[in-house]
Short mmCIF file of C-alpha atoms and ligand atoms in Angstrom, two decimals:
data_model
loop_
_atom_site.label_atom_id
_atom_site.label_comp_id
_atom_site.label_asym_id
_atom_site.label_seq_id
_atom_site.Cartn_x
_atom_site.Cartn_y
_atom_site.Cartn_z
CA UNK H 91 -67.74 16.20 -76.37
CA UNK H 92 -68.10 12.43 -76.59
CA UNK H 93 -67.63 10.46 -79.80
CA UNK H 94 -70.63 8.72 -81.34
CA UNK H 95 -69.46 5.44 -79.84
CA UNK H 96 -69.20 6.96 -76.35
CA UNK H 97 -72.71 8.41 -76.59
CA UNK H 98 -73.94 4.95 -77.53
CA UNK H 99 -72.18 3.40 -74.53
CA UNK H 100 -73.52 6.08 -72.18
CA UNK H 101 -77.04 4.89 -73.00
CA UNK H 102 -76.32 1.78 -70.94
CA UNK H 103 -75.93 4.01 -67.89
CA UNK H 104 -79.37 5.42 -68.49
CA UNK H 105 -80.81 1.98 -69.18
CA UNK H 106 -79.68 0.50 -65.85
CA UNK H 107 -80.43 3.59 -63.73
CA UNK H 108 -83.95 2.82 -62.54
CA UNK H 109 -82.85 -0.68 -61.50
CA UNK H 110 -79.98 0.76 -59.46
CA UNK H 111 -81.90 3.57 -57.75
CA UNK H 112 -82.38 3.15 -54.02
CA UNK H 113 -80.24 0.01 -53.87
CA UNK H 114 -76.97 0.32 -52.01
CA UNK H 115 -74.08 -1.60 -53.53
CA UNK H 116 -72.48 -3.80 -50.82
CA UNK H 117 -69.29 -2.59 -49.16
CA UNK H 118 -66.21 -4.79 -49.43
CA UNK H 119 -65.18 -7.11 -46.62
CA UNK H 120 -61.70 -6.56 -45.12
CA UNK H 121 -60.47 -9.56 -47.13
CA UNK H 122 -61.85 -8.20 -50.38
CA UNK H 123 -60.26 -4.82 -49.68
CA UNK H 124 -56.88 -6.39 -49.08
CA UNK H 125 -57.15 -8.39 -52.27
CA UNK H 126 -58.10 -5.45 -54.49
CA UNK H 127 -55.34 -3.32 -52.95
CA UNK H 128 -52.65 -5.98 -53.25
CA UNK H 129 -53.43 -6.69 -56.85
CA UNK H 130 -54.17 -3.24 -58.18
CA UNK H 131 -53.01 -0.31 -56.07
CA UNK H 132 -49.79 1.28 -57.38
CA UNK H 133 -48.35 1.40 -53.82
CA UNK H 134 -48.49 -2.38 -53.67
CA UNK H 135 -46.62 -2.84 -56.93
CA UNK H 136 -43.08 -4.28 -57.07
CA UNK H 137 -42.08 -1.75 -59.68
CA UNK H 138 -41.88 2.02 -59.42
CA UNK H 139 -39.94 2.01 -56.14
CA UNK H 140 -36.31 2.05 -55.05
CA UNK H 141 -34.54 1.66 -51.71
CA UNK H 142 -32.61 4.57 -50.24
CA UNK H 143 -28.89 3.95 -49.80
CA UNK H 144 -28.13 6.95 -47.61
CA UNK H 145 -29.43 9.25 -44.92
CA UNK H 146 -31.71 8.63 -41.94
CA UNK H 147 -34.08 6.47 -43.99
CA UNK H 148 -31.35 4.25 -45.46
CA UNK H 149 -32.94 0.99 -46.59
CA UNK H 150 -36.46 2.43 -46.87
CA UNK H 151 -38.62 2.18 -49.98
CA UNK H 152 -39.53 5.38 -51.84
CA UNK H 153 -41.01 6.06 -55.29
CA UNK H 154 -38.20 6.11 -57.88
CA UNK H 155 -38.91 9.70 -58.91
CA UNK H 156 -38.60 10.87 -55.30
CA UNK H 157 -35.53 8.67 -54.75
CA UNK H 158 -33.79 10.31 -57.71
CA UNK H 159 -34.29 13.72 -56.11
CA UNK H 160 -33.19 12.49 -52.69
CA UNK H 161 -30.06 11.13 -54.40
CA UNK H 162 -29.59 14.48 -56.18
CA UNK H 163 -27.05 17.23 -55.63
CA UNK H 164 -27.50 20.59 -53.97
CA UNK H 165 -26.95 23.76 -55.95
CA UNK H 166 -25.13 25.18 -52.94
CA UNK H 167 -22.08 22.91 -53.30
CA UNK H 168 -20.33 25.59 -55.37
CA UNK H 169 -19.29 27.32 -52.09
CA UNK H 170 -20.01 30.75 -53.54
CA UNK H 171 -22.48 31.61 -50.84
CA UNK H 172 -21.40 34.00 -48.12
CA UNK H 173 -23.45 33.02 -45.09
CA UNK H 174 -22.50 36.25 -43.33
CA UNK H 175 -24.26 38.29 -45.98
CA UNK H 176 -27.76 38.01 -44.56
CA UNK H 177 -30.65 39.39 -46.62
CA UNK H 178 -33.33 38.82 -43.96
CA UNK H 179 -33.01 38.02 -40.27
CA UNK H 180 -36.26 36.68 -38.78
CA UNK H 181 -37.70 34.70 -35.88
CA UNK H 182 -39.86 32.41 -38.01
CA UNK H 183 -39.20 31.57 -41.65
CA UNK H 184 -42.06 29.81 -43.41
CA UNK H 185 -41.20 28.04 -46.65
CA UNK H 186 -44.34 27.47 -48.71
CA UNK H 187 -47.30 29.65 -49.59
CA UNK H 188 -50.32 27.37 -49.25
CA UNK H 189 -52.84 27.01 -46.45
CA UNK H 190 -50.43 25.51 -43.90
CA UNK H 191 -47.91 28.29 -44.48
CA UNK H 192 -50.55 30.98 -44.18
CA UNK H 193 -52.03 29.49 -40.99
CA UNK H 194 -48.56 29.16 -39.47
CA UNK H 195 -47.68 32.73 -40.43
CA UNK H 196 -50.79 34.12 -38.75
CA UNK H 197 -50.21 32.28 -35.49
CA UNK H 198 -46.48 33.03 -35.32
CA UNK H 199 -47.25 36.69 -36.00
CA UNK H 200 -49.87 36.64 -33.23
CA UNK H 201 -47.11 35.53 -30.84
CA UNK H 202 -45.19 38.69 -31.68
CA UNK H 203 -42.58 36.94 -33.82
CA UNK H 204 -40.96 38.51 -36.86
CA UNK H 205 -42.23 36.30 -39.67
CA UNK H 206 -41.14 35.90 -43.29
CA UNK H 207 -43.04 33.69 -45.71
CA UNK H 208 -41.20 32.65 -48.88
CA UNK H 209 -42.89 30.78 -51.68
CA UNK H 210 -41.68 29.54 -55.02
CA UNK H 211 -44.69 30.69 -57.04
CA UNK H 212 -47.31 33.24 -56.06
CA UNK H 213 -48.63 33.25 -52.50
CA UNK H 214 -51.60 30.89 -52.67
CA UNK H 215 -50.40 28.86 -55.68
CA UNK H 216 -50.64 25.55 -53.87
CA UNK H 217 -52.68 22.39 -53.52
CA UNK H 218 -54.83 24.14 -50.89
CA UNK H 219 -56.40 26.41 -53.48
CA UNK H 220 -57.17 23.40 -55.68
CA UNK H 221 -58.96 21.45 -52.93
CA UNK H 222 -62.60 21.11 -53.72
CA UNK H 223 -64.79 18.89 -51.60
CA UNK H 224 -64.34 20.07 -48.03
CA UNK H 225 -62.80 19.89 -44.60
CA UNK H 226 -63.73 17.41 -41.88
CA UNK H 227 -64.60 18.32 -38.29
CA UNK H 228 -66.77 16.51 -35.75
CA UNK H 229 -68.77 19.51 -34.57
CA UNK H 230 -72.30 18.16 -34.85
CA UNK H 231 -74.38 16.62 -32.08
CA UNK H 232 -74.35 13.09 -33.48
CA UNK H 233 -70.57 13.14 -33.87
CA UNK H 234 -67.45 13.41 -31.72
CA UNK H 235 -63.68 13.73 -32.14
CA UNK H 236 -63.45 10.14 -30.89
CA UNK H 237 -65.68 8.97 -33.77
CA UNK H 238 -63.60 11.04 -36.19
CA UNK H 239 -60.44 9.49 -34.72
CA UNK H 240 -61.70 5.97 -35.41
CA UNK H 241 -62.43 6.89 -39.04
CA UNK H 242 -58.98 8.48 -39.47
CA UNK H 243 -57.28 5.36 -38.12
CA UNK H 244 -59.45 2.99 -40.15
CA UNK H 245 -58.70 4.95 -43.33
CA UNK H 246 -54.99 5.00 -42.51
CA UNK H 247 -54.81 1.20 -42.02
CA UNK H 248 -54.12 1.80 -38.31
CA UNK H 249 -50.59 2.97 -39.16
CA UNK H 250 -51.20 6.60 -38.12
CA UNK H 251 -49.03 8.05 -35.35
CA UNK H 252 -51.80 8.04 -32.70
CA UNK H 253 -50.81 11.35 -31.08
CA UNK H 254 -50.93 13.12 -34.45
CA UNK H 255 -54.33 11.70 -35.38
CA UNK H 256 -55.58 12.68 -31.93
CA UNK H 257 -54.33 16.26 -32.33
CA UNK H 258 -55.98 16.42 -35.76
CA UNK H 259 -59.46 15.42 -34.62
CA UNK H 260 -59.39 17.28 -31.31
CA UNK H 261 -58.46 20.60 -32.92
CA UNK H 262 -60.89 20.13 -35.82
CA UNK H 263 -63.97 21.89 -34.34
CA UNK H 264 -61.88 24.91 -33.29
CA UNK H 265 -60.23 24.97 -36.74
CA UNK H 266 -63.65 25.35 -38.38
CA UNK H 267 -64.65 27.99 -35.85
CA UNK H 268 -61.42 29.92 -36.51
CA UNK H 269 -61.94 29.82 -40.28
CA UNK H 270 -65.60 30.75 -39.96
CA UNK H 271 -64.76 33.73 -37.78
CA UNK H 272 -62.04 34.84 -40.17
CA UNK H 273 -64.69 34.98 -42.88
CA UNK H 274 -64.66 31.66 -44.77
CA UNK H 275 -68.08 31.30 -46.41
CA UNK H 276 -68.99 27.73 -45.52
CA UNK H 277 -72.21 26.24 -46.88
CA UNK H 278 -74.99 26.83 -44.34
CA UNK H 279 -78.74 26.35 -44.11
CA UNK H 280 -81.21 29.21 -43.69
CA UNK H 281 -80.73 29.17 -39.91
CA UNK H 282 -76.99 29.51 -40.32
CA UNK H 283 -76.13 25.90 -39.40
CA UNK H 284 -73.21 24.37 -41.27
CA UNK H 285 -74.21 21.88 -43.96
CA UNK H 286 -72.17 18.69 -43.89
CA UNK H 287 -71.73 15.67 -46.12
CA UNK H 288 -70.21 12.21 -46.15
CA UNK H 289 -66.84 11.40 -47.68
CA UNK H 290 -65.30 7.99 -48.35
CA UNK H 291 -64.72 6.13 -45.09
CA UNK H 292 -66.59 8.59 -42.85
CA UNK H 293 -69.11 7.25 -40.35
CA UNK H 294 -70.76 10.66 -39.89
CA UNK H 295 -71.58 13.58 -42.16
CA UNK H 296 -68.77 15.92 -41.11
CA UNK H 297 -67.51 17.37 -44.41
CA UNK H 298 -67.86 21.15 -44.28
CA UNK H 299 -67.59 22.77 -47.66
CA UNK H 300 -67.86 25.91 -49.69
CA UNK H 301 -69.59 24.49 -52.77
CA UNK H 302 -66.84 22.67 -54.71
CA UNK H 303 -64.18 25.32 -54.21
CA UNK H 304 -63.62 24.85 -50.47
CA UNK H 305 -59.83 25.19 -50.70
CA UNK H 306 -60.01 28.32 -52.82
CA UNK H 307 -62.39 29.89 -50.32
CA UNK H 308 -60.16 29.00 -47.37
CA UNK H 309 -57.05 30.24 -49.17
CA UNK H 310 -58.81 33.47 -50.16
CA UNK H 311 -59.43 34.31 -46.53
CA UNK H 312 -56.06 33.17 -45.17
CA UNK H 313 -54.14 35.04 -47.86
CA UNK H 314 -56.09 38.23 -47.20
CA UNK H 315 -55.52 37.88 -43.49
CA UNK H 316 -51.74 37.39 -43.88
CA UNK H 317 -51.57 40.47 -46.09
CA UNK H 318 -53.79 42.47 -43.72
CA UNK H 319 -51.45 41.72 -40.85
CA UNK H 320 -48.53 43.06 -42.86
CA UNK H 321 -46.59 39.81 -42.73
CA UNK H 322 -43.65 39.93 -45.13
CA UNK H 323 -43.93 37.67 -48.19
CA UNK H 324 -41.36 36.85 -50.86
CA UNK H 325 -42.93 35.32 -53.97
CA UNK H 326 -41.11 33.43 -56.74
CA UNK H 327 -38.41 32.64 -54.19
CA UNK H 328 -37.97 28.87 -53.76
CA UNK H 329 -35.73 27.52 -51.03
CA UNK H 330 -32.64 25.73 -52.33
CA UNK H 331 -31.22 24.55 -49.03
CA UNK H 332 -31.72 24.74 -45.29
CA UNK H 333 -28.98 26.26 -43.18
CA UNK H 334 -27.93 24.95 -39.75
CA UNK H 335 -25.90 26.67 -37.06
CA UNK H 336 -22.68 25.29 -35.61
CA UNK H 337 -24.68 23.56 -32.85
CA UNK H 338 -26.86 21.69 -35.35
CA UNK H 339 -29.92 23.85 -34.81
CA UNK H 340 -31.85 25.19 -37.76
CA UNK H 341 -30.49 28.55 -38.84
CA UNK H 342 -32.41 29.57 -41.94
CA UNK H 343 -32.41 28.86 -45.65
CA UNK H 344 -30.86 29.79 -48.98
CA UNK H 345 -33.52 31.04 -51.34
CA UNK H 346 -33.29 31.91 -54.99
CA UNK H 347 -35.06 34.82 -56.63
CA UNK H 348 -36.49 33.20 -59.77
CA UNK H 349 -36.49 36.49 -61.61
CA UNK H 350 -32.89 37.59 -61.02
CA UNK H 351 -31.59 34.05 -60.27
CA UNK H 352 -29.68 35.56 -57.34
CA UNK H 353 -29.42 33.61 -54.12
CA UNK H 354 -30.11 35.11 -50.73
CA UNK H 355 -29.35 34.02 -47.19
CA UNK H 356 -32.30 34.10 -44.81
CA UNK H 357 -31.28 33.80 -41.19
CA UNK H 358 -34.06 32.37 -39.03
CA UNK H 359 -34.35 31.06 -35.48
CA UNK H 360 -37.07 28.66 -36.53
CA UNK H 361 -38.13 27.31 -39.92
CA UNK H 362 -41.51 25.81 -40.83
CA UNK H 363 -41.58 23.75 -44.01
CA UNK H 364 -44.98 23.96 -45.70
CA UNK H 365 -44.00 23.17 -49.28
CA UNK H 366 -46.82 20.72 -49.98
CA UNK H 367 -46.90 17.56 -52.08
CA UNK H 368 -45.28 15.82 -55.00
CA UNK H 369 -47.94 15.18 -57.65
CA UNK H 370 -45.86 16.82 -60.34
CA UNK H 371 -43.34 13.98 -60.03
CA UNK H 372 -45.98 11.84 -61.78
CA UNK H 373 -45.21 8.65 -59.89
CA UNK H 374 -45.72 5.52 -62.00
CA UNK H 375 -46.73 7.69 -64.96
CA UNK H 376 -49.96 8.92 -63.38
CA UNK H 377 -51.51 12.26 -64.27
CA UNK H 378 -52.06 14.57 -61.32
CA UNK H 379 -54.60 16.88 -59.75
CA UNK H 380 -51.77 18.88 -58.14
CA UNK H 381 -50.58 22.41 -58.83
CA UNK H 382 -47.48 23.10 -60.87
CA UNK H 383 -45.15 23.54 -57.93
CA UNK H 384 -45.82 20.20 -56.23
CA UNK H 385 -42.33 18.67 -56.58
CA UNK H 386 -41.54 17.35 -53.07
CA UNK H 387 -39.18 20.25 -52.25
CA UNK H 388 -39.76 20.08 -48.50
CA UNK H 389 -38.91 16.37 -48.39
CA UNK H 390 -35.58 17.01 -50.13
CA UNK H 391 -34.67 20.00 -47.95
CA UNK H 392 -35.67 18.22 -44.74
CA UNK H 393 -33.92 14.97 -45.62
CA UNK H 394 -30.64 16.77 -46.30
CA UNK H 395 -30.55 18.17 -42.76
CA UNK H 396 -31.37 14.76 -41.31
CA UNK H 397 -35.14 14.91 -40.75
CA UNK H 398 -36.79 11.50 -41.02
CA UNK H 399 -39.34 10.47 -43.63
CA UNK H 400 -42.31 8.29 -42.77
CA UNK H 401 -44.57 6.40 -45.22
CA UNK H 402 -42.87 8.09 -48.18
CA UNK H 403 -43.87 5.11 -50.31
CA UNK H 404 -47.61 5.60 -49.80
CA UNK H 405 -49.27 7.78 -52.37
CA UNK H 406 -52.88 8.72 -52.76
CA UNK H 407 -54.42 8.17 -56.18
CA UNK H 408 -57.73 9.99 -56.05
CA UNK H 409 -60.30 7.56 -57.47
CA UNK H 410 -61.89 10.12 -59.73
CA UNK H 411 -59.59 12.13 -61.93
CA UNK H 412 -60.85 13.21 -65.34
CA UNK H 413 -60.24 10.42 -67.86
CA UNK H 414 -61.77 12.38 -70.74
CA UNK H 415 -61.69 15.00 -72.31
CA UNK H 416 -57.93 14.96 -72.66
CA UNK H 417 -57.55 18.73 -72.17
CA UNK H 418 -58.37 18.25 -68.48
CA UNK H 419 -56.91 14.74 -68.12
CA UNK H 420 -56.07 14.05 -64.47
CA UNK H 421 -57.96 17.07 -63.09
CA UNK H 422 -59.88 16.44 -59.89
CA UNK H 423 -63.49 15.31 -59.90
CA UNK H 424 -64.22 16.00 -56.27
CA UNK H 425 -65.25 13.17 -53.97
CA UNK H 426 -68.23 15.35 -53.13
CA UNK H 427 -69.69 14.14 -56.43
CA UNK H 428 -69.82 10.63 -54.96
CA UNK H 429 -70.69 12.06 -51.55
CA UNK H 430 -73.87 13.37 -53.17
CA UNK H 431 -74.67 9.96 -54.61
CA UNK H 432 -73.00 9.58 -58.03
CA UNK H 433 -71.88 5.98 -58.50
CA UNK H 434 -69.08 4.43 -60.59
CA UNK H 435 -70.23 2.14 -63.40
CA UNK H 436 -68.50 -0.04 -65.95
CA UNK H 437 -68.99 -0.33 -69.70
CA UNK H 438 -72.16 -2.37 -69.15
CA UNK H 439 -73.66 0.34 -66.96
CA UNK H 440 -73.15 -1.87 -63.89
CA UNK H 441 -71.89 -0.69 -60.53
CA UNK H 442 -68.80 -2.63 -59.45
CA UNK H 443 -67.83 -0.98 -56.16
CA UNK H 444 -69.58 0.86 -53.31
CA UNK H 445 -69.17 4.54 -54.19
CA UNK H 446 -67.67 5.66 -50.86
CA UNK H 447 -65.01 3.09 -50.03
CA UNK H 448 -61.80 4.68 -48.72
CA UNK H 449 -59.81 6.24 -51.53
CA UNK H 450 -57.17 3.56 -51.91
CA UNK H 451 -59.80 0.82 -52.19
CA UNK H 452 -62.06 2.81 -54.52
CA UNK H 453 -59.13 3.70 -56.81
CA UNK H 454 -57.94 0.08 -56.87
CA UNK H 455 -61.40 -1.16 -57.84
CA UNK H 456 -61.51 1.30 -60.76
CA UNK H 457 -58.02 0.28 -61.90
CA UNK H 458 -59.09 -3.38 -61.74
CA UNK H 459 -62.29 -2.73 -63.68
CA UNK H 460 -60.35 -1.02 -66.47
CA UNK H 461 -57.07 -2.90 -66.60
CA UNK H 462 -57.85 -6.41 -65.36
CA UNK H 463 -61.50 -7.02 -66.12
CA UNK H 464 -61.45 -5.02 -69.37
CA UNK H 465 -64.69 -3.31 -68.39
CA UNK H 466 -63.51 0.28 -68.81
CA UNK H 467 -64.65 2.63 -71.52
CA UNK H 468 -61.88 3.34 -74.04
CA UNK H 469 -61.12 7.01 -74.52
CA UNK H 470 -60.35 8.10 -78.09
CA UNK H 471 -57.25 9.94 -76.85
CA UNK H 472 -55.86 6.87 -75.06
CA UNK H 473 -56.44 5.02 -71.81
CA UNK H 474 -59.79 4.16 -70.37
CA UNK H 475 -62.12 5.17 -67.58
CA UNK H 476 -65.35 4.25 -65.85
CA UNK H 477 -68.59 6.19 -65.83
CA UNK H 478 -69.60 8.30 -62.88
CA UNK H 479 -73.38 8.52 -62.96
CA UNK H 480 -73.65 12.23 -62.12
CA UNK H 481 -77.30 12.72 -63.22
CA UNK H 482 -78.16 10.65 -60.12
CA UNK H 483 -77.38 13.69 -57.95
CA UNK H 484 -80.38 15.71 -59.12
CA UNK H 485 -82.53 12.58 -59.22
CA UNK H 486 -81.73 11.85 -55.55
CA UNK H 487 -81.67 15.38 -54.12
CA UNK H 488 -83.85 17.33 -56.52
CA UNK H 489 -83.29 19.47 -59.57
CA UNK H 490 -80.73 22.23 -59.14
CA UNK H 491 -78.64 20.35 -56.57
CA UNK H 492 -75.71 19.65 -58.85
CA UNK H 493 -75.65 23.23 -60.07
CA UNK H 494 -75.72 24.70 -56.57
CA UNK H 495 -73.38 22.23 -54.86
CA UNK H 496 -70.92 21.56 -57.67
CA UNK H 497 -70.80 24.75 -59.75
CA UNK H 498 -67.09 24.45 -60.51
CA UNK H 499 -67.41 20.88 -61.75
CA UNK H 500 -70.43 21.75 -63.88
CA UNK H 501 -68.62 24.69 -65.47
CA UNK H 502 -65.47 22.65 -66.13
CA UNK H 503 -67.40 20.02 -68.10
CA UNK H 504 -69.69 22.54 -69.81
CA UNK H 505 -66.59 23.99 -71.50
CA UNK H 506 -66.45 20.69 -73.37
CA UNK H 507 -70.19 20.57 -74.06
CA UNK H 508 -70.75 17.89 -71.46
CA UNK H 509 -73.62 18.49 -69.06
CA UNK H 510 -73.05 16.43 -65.90
CA UNK H 511 -76.69 16.86 -64.96
CA UNK H 512 -77.75 14.89 -68.02
CA UNK H 513 -74.72 12.81 -68.99
CA UNK H 514 -72.37 10.61 -66.98
CA UNK H 515 -68.67 11.56 -66.96
CA UNK H 516 -65.56 9.42 -67.43
CA UNK H 517 -63.08 9.07 -64.58
CA UNK H 518 -59.86 7.23 -63.72
CA UNK H 519 -57.52 7.60 -60.69
CA UNK H 520 -55.17 10.58 -60.60
CA UNK H 521 -52.15 11.24 -58.39
CA UNK H 522 -53.54 13.46 -55.67
CA UNK H 523 -51.62 13.38 -52.39
CA UNK H 524 -48.57 12.10 -50.55
CA UNK H 525 -49.86 10.26 -47.50
CA UNK H 526 -46.48 10.33 -45.80
CA UNK H 527 -43.79 12.97 -45.44
CA UNK H 528 -41.38 14.30 -42.82
CA UNK H 529 -42.15 12.88 -39.40
CA UNK H 530 -43.41 15.44 -36.90
CA UNK H 531 -44.62 15.52 -33.32
CA UNK H 532 -47.87 17.06 -32.09
CA UNK H 533 -46.44 20.58 -32.36
CA UNK H 534 -45.11 20.01 -35.87
CA UNK H 535 -41.51 19.63 -34.71
CA UNK H 536 -38.96 17.35 -36.36
CA UNK H 537 -35.94 15.95 -34.54
CA UNK H 538 -33.83 18.78 -35.98
CA UNK H 539 -33.97 21.51 -33.34
CA UNK H 540 -36.37 24.30 -34.37
CA UNK H 541 -37.31 22.76 -37.72
CA UNK H 542 -41.07 22.31 -38.08
CA UNK H 543 -43.20 20.82 -40.84
CA UNK H 544 -46.90 21.32 -41.55
CA UNK H 545 -49.30 20.41 -44.32
CA UNK H 546 -48.78 17.84 -47.04
CA UNK H 547 -45.03 17.54 -46.53
CA UNK H 548 -45.59 16.35 -42.94
CA UNK H 549 -46.04 12.63 -42.34
CA UNK H 550 -47.60 10.28 -39.80
CA UNK H 551 -50.99 11.93 -39.35
CA UNK H 552 -52.87 9.93 -41.96
CA UNK H 553 -51.06 6.61 -41.75
CA UNK H 554 -50.85 5.10 -45.21
CA UNK H 555 -54.12 6.46 -46.62
CA UNK H 556 -55.75 9.79 -45.90
CA UNK H 557 -59.51 10.32 -45.90
CA UNK H 558 -61.16 13.11 -47.85
CA UNK H 559 -61.26 16.45 -46.07
CA UNK H 560 -58.53 15.64 -43.58
CA UNK H 561 -55.92 17.48 -45.62
CA UNK H 562 -57.60 20.88 -45.51
CA UNK H 563 -57.98 20.07 -41.85
CA UNK H 564 -54.36 19.13 -41.20
CA UNK H 565 -53.00 22.25 -42.89
CA UNK H 566 -55.00 24.34 -40.43
CA UNK H 567 -54.40 22.22 -37.34
CA UNK H 568 -50.66 21.68 -37.79
CA UNK H 569 -50.11 25.04 -39.50
CA UNK H 570 -51.55 26.74 -36.42
CA UNK H 571 -49.81 24.46 -33.93
CA UNK H 572 -46.38 24.87 -35.54
CA UNK H 573 -46.83 28.62 -35.99
CA UNK H 574 -47.74 29.11 -32.33
CA UNK H 575 -44.93 26.89 -31.08
CA UNK H 576 -42.27 28.35 -33.36
CA UNK H 577 -43.37 31.90 -32.55
CA UNK H 578 -43.05 31.25 -28.83
CA UNK H 579 -39.93 29.10 -29.08
CA UNK H 580 -38.05 31.66 -31.16
CA UNK H 581 -37.94 34.00 -28.14
CA UNK H 582 -35.49 31.66 -26.41
CA UNK H 583 -33.15 30.82 -29.28
CA UNK H 584 -29.69 32.19 -29.82
CA UNK H 585 -28.14 31.26 -33.12
CA UNK H 586 -24.46 30.43 -33.47
CA UNK H 587 -22.44 30.61 -36.73
CA UNK H 588 -24.40 29.57 -39.78
CA UNK H 589 -23.12 26.64 -41.80
CA UNK H 590 -23.79 24.47 -44.85
CA UNK H 591 -21.39 21.73 -43.69
CA UNK H 592 -24.28 19.29 -43.56
CA UNK H 593 -24.69 19.60 -47.35
CA UNK H 594 -21.07 18.63 -47.89
CA UNK H 595 -21.43 15.77 -45.45
CA UNK H 596 -24.55 14.60 -47.24
CA UNK H 597 -22.77 14.79 -50.57
CA UNK H 598 -19.87 12.78 -49.20
CA UNK H 599 -22.26 10.11 -48.04
CA UNK H 600 -23.71 9.96 -51.56
CA UNK H 601 -20.21 9.47 -52.97
CA UNK H 602 -19.36 6.79 -50.39
CA UNK H 603 -22.48 4.94 -51.47
CA UNK H 604 -21.44 5.28 -55.12
CA UNK H 605 -24.39 7.50 -55.96
CA UNK H 606 -23.16 9.79 -58.65
CA UNK H 607 -26.23 11.58 -59.84
CA UNK H 608 -26.36 14.50 -62.23
CA UNK H 609 -29.76 15.45 -60.86
CA UNK H 610 -30.01 18.79 -59.08
CA UNK H 611 -32.57 18.95 -56.30
CA UNK H 612 -34.94 20.30 -55.10
CA UNK H 613 -36.44 20.26 -58.57
CA UNK H 614 -38.23 23.64 -58.20
CA UNK H 615 -40.20 23.44 -61.47
CA UNK H 616 -41.16 20.32 -63.42
CA UNK H 617 -40.40 20.07 -67.12
CA UNK H 618 -43.05 19.13 -69.62
CA UNK H 619 -40.82 18.76 -72.61
CA UNK H 620 -42.07 17.06 -75.73
CA UNK H 621 -41.20 13.40 -75.46
CA UNK H 622 -40.88 13.36 -71.67
CA UNK H 623 -42.93 10.65 -69.98
CA UNK H 624 -45.25 13.23 -68.49
O1 LIG C 135 -59.32 16.09 -49.10
C1 LIG C 135 -59.31 16.02 -50.33
O2 LIG C 135 -58.38 15.52 -50.96
C2 LIG C 135 -60.48 16.52 -51.08
C3 LIG C 135 -61.44 17.31 -50.31
C4 LIG C 135 -60.62 16.20 -52.35
C5 LIG C 135 -61.88 16.18 -53.09
O3 LIG C 135 -62.22 15.12 -53.60
O4 LIG C 135 -62.55 17.19 -53.20
#
């Protein structure tokens, strides 16, 4: 519920509405975009980053919180692990239980491989299930993968690895078809045609959705399918370290059972890392839309065996996180809200940015409005935000639209006696996604033989800024590609003796570089202790 003062301020939104209706706010020129990014986006700040002193990315810039974990120590240095005592021996080990892991598991299984999926929380507890707005695919007549490709590159500041962006857009129509046939209930018209929307930076309406719980719907189906196929799953079993064999090929992983705290050796001919993002590291003090387990585990595990990071210093701050009420501070307000026409407004009820700029530009404009121009609305619990004029949705598309297209959003705000259909909501950027990650090729392979990465912990696909709906897409495209390739590849692999020598070598390199950290990594679970910065 708003305070009296906030209700008063919200009247300005109503007062300016008729004047704003039907008028499109101008998009920024390339020069204006560069300026707002340089001066406001957290990625462009001089603070909040450090330079790595060791490993394959020595000299590269990473967020401090990630750097501290990359500088951290492995729990396996105690040498108490007997690598000959193998708990599971599989062809394909998948580490991570979100959409990419599930898609990879299904495809590897279809190749006849023995698959094990381990995940640190429950299967499905991942950013996939929290994704709301949709998944992109150019499968309509007025669209094409080539058009999608141009949007992906434009959004990514032309830094994308071209082959990865190409694979993403080319596989997109078949990814939707696959999901649809598996049973995902996409939004359709009466004739059964898929309904699609715009997202920020898209030149065509190609966002396929399931109301505003698209990720949950996709995860529901994938999780069922993995279980139906009888694929083995170990829950509450985070990976602590990757194992190599004496030839330097991937050989498996050490996992820990969170309940018994016992460690187990998993021997595997191929490993696919699908551990997701890093929002729970709260870079630069930002709140996050991410799930509890998003602590960059895959980046730490991959880096220790020598896999290269790309664009690890580019983070996505979703323009519209909840600024108020504080109980849901940082939660996602899906871009679909703006896709349906809601516009951001300042304290005077004036629009200050086109509502569908790419995410980095949109977020920067909101940060500028609040922190530089002083035109944000102060929240009684701290910080500030801008209005999102959500009543516009029903005004533009007709009564009942918001309720039918954004039921989750409506319910979330109703819990706090705020009706988005009648009242604007307050938003501010929230840490949403890591644009970069471990560098892969078109089949999801890293340079470490038989180590694959898919989903949010992979890097290069989106350049330095991902567009809405291309994450649900990449988990399917690269999950499937890596699962197929690993499943097939595993038939020709013979593992030699397993070893953790690389961990000792890595530790030695830390010591040589005078890095003497007490931090243990991967982090596994974030702490939210009283007095901590998060
Ligand atoms: O791709 C995303 O991050 C997404 C769909 C988010 C959203 O705003 O709903």
